[in-house]
Coordinates of C-alpha atoms in Angstrom, one line a residue:
X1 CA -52.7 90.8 -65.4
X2 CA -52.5 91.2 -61.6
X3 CA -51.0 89.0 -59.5
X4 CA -50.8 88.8 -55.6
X5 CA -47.3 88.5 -54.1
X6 CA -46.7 87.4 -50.5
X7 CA -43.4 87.5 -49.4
X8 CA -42.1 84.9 -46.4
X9 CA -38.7 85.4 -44.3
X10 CA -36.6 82.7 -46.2
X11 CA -38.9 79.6 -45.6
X12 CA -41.0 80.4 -49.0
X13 CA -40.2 76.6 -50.2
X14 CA -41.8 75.0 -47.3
X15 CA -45.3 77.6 -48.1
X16 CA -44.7 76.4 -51.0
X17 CA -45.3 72.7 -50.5
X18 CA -47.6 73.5 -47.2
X19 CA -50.0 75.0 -49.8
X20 CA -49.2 72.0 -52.0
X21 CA -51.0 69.9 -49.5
X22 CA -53.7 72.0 -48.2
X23 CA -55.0 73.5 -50.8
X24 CA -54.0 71.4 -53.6
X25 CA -51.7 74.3 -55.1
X26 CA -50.2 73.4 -58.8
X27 CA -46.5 74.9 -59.0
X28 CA -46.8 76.9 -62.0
X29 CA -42.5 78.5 -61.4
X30 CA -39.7 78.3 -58.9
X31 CA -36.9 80.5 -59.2
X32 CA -34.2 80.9 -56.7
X33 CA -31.4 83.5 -56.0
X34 CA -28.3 81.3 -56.0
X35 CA -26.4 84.3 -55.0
X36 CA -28.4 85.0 -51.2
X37 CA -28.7 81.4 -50.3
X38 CA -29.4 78.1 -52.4
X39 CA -33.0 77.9 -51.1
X40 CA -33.8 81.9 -51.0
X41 CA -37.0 82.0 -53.3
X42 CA -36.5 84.8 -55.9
X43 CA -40.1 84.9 -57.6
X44 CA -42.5 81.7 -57.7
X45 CA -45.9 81.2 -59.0
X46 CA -48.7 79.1 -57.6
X47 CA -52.7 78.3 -58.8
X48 CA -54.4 78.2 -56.0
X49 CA -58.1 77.9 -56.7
X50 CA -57.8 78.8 -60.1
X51 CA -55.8 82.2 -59.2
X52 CA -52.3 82.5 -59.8
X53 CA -50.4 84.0 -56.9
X54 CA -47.1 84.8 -56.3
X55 CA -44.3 83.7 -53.4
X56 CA -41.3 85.1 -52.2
X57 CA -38.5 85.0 -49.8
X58 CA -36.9 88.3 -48.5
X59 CA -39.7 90.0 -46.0
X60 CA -37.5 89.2 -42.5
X61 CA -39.2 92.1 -40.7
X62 CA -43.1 91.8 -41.4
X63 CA -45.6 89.3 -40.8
X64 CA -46.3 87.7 -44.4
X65 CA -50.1 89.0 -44.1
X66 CA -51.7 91.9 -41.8
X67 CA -54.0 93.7 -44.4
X68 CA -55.8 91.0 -46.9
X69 CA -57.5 87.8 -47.1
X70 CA -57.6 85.3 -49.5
X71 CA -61.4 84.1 -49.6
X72 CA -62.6 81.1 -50.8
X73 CA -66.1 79.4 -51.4
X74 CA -66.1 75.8 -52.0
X75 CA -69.3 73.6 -53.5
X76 CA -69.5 71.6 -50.3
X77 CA -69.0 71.5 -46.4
X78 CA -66.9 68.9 -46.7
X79 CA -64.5 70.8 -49.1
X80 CA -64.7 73.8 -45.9
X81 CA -64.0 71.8 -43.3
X82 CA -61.4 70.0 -44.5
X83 CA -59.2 72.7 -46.1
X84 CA -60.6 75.1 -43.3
X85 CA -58.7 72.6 -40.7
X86 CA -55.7 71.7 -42.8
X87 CA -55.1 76.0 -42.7
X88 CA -55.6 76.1 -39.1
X89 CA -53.4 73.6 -38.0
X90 CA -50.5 75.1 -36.5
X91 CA -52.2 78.0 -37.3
X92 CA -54.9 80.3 -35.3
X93 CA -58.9 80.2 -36.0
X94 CA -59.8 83.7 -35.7
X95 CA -63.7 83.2 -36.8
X96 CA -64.5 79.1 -36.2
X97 CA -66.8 77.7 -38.8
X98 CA -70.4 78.7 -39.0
X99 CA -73.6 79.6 -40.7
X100 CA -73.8 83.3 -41.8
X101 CA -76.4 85.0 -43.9
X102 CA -73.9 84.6 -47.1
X103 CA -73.1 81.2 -47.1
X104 CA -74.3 77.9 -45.5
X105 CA -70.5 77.6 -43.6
X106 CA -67.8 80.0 -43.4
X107 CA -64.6 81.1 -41.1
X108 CA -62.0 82.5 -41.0
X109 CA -58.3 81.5 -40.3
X110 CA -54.4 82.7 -39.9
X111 CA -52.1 79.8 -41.6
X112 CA -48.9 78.5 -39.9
X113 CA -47.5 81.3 -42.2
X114 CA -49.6 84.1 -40.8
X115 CA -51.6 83.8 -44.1
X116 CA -55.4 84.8 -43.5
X117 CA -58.3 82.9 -45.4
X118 CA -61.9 83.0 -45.4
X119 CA -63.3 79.9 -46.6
X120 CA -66.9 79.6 -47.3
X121 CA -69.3 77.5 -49.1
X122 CA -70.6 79.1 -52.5
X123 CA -74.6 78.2 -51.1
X124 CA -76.4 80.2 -49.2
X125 CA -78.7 79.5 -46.0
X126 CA -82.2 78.6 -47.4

């Protein structure tokens, strides 16, 4: 089994319920590290989108994401639009939503958490 981690600079419980909200995320583990601090996230595990992925505090020197992308393709527009602008809030929209020759809507944004995700409806342009 492989599992993506992401590791955050000692705010994973707030990505934690940020994804919660967004992306309707189902808490699958929390474990904290009683010893560093009583909120430092040790090792949790969320579904998001039917794919387990991990979170974790202790990354103080590194933007959470510079080299991958979580892509997603939705059944509707609506389904894009509305988690594509729930991401970008307090975020940055680094490819705004459009047609492209793979899917009928797609962008791409950096979360609040510096997080990328490229979100895309499943249909294609007739």
């Amino acid at each position: 089994m492989l599992i993506p981690t992401i590791h955050f600079a000692g705010n994973c419980d707030e990505v934690i319920a940020f994804y919660k909200d967004a992306v309707g995320a189902n808490v699958k583990a929390v474990h904290y590290v009683e010893d560093v601090a009583s909120n430092f996230v040790g090792h949790s595990e969320v579904e998001i989108f039917g794919c387990t992925v991990a979170l974790s505090d202790g990354c103080e020197q590194a933007p959470a994401s510079e080299n991958h992308t979580f892509t997603v393709f939705l059944d509707t527009t609506e389904q894009v639009t509305d988690i594509f602008n729930t991401l970008a809030d307090g975020g940055t929209v680094t490819e705004p939503l459009a047609q492209q020759f793979w899917a009928d809507l797609c962008g791409h944004v950096t979360d609040r958490f510096g997080v990328n995700w490229h979100i895309c409806t499943k249909s294609m342009p007739q």
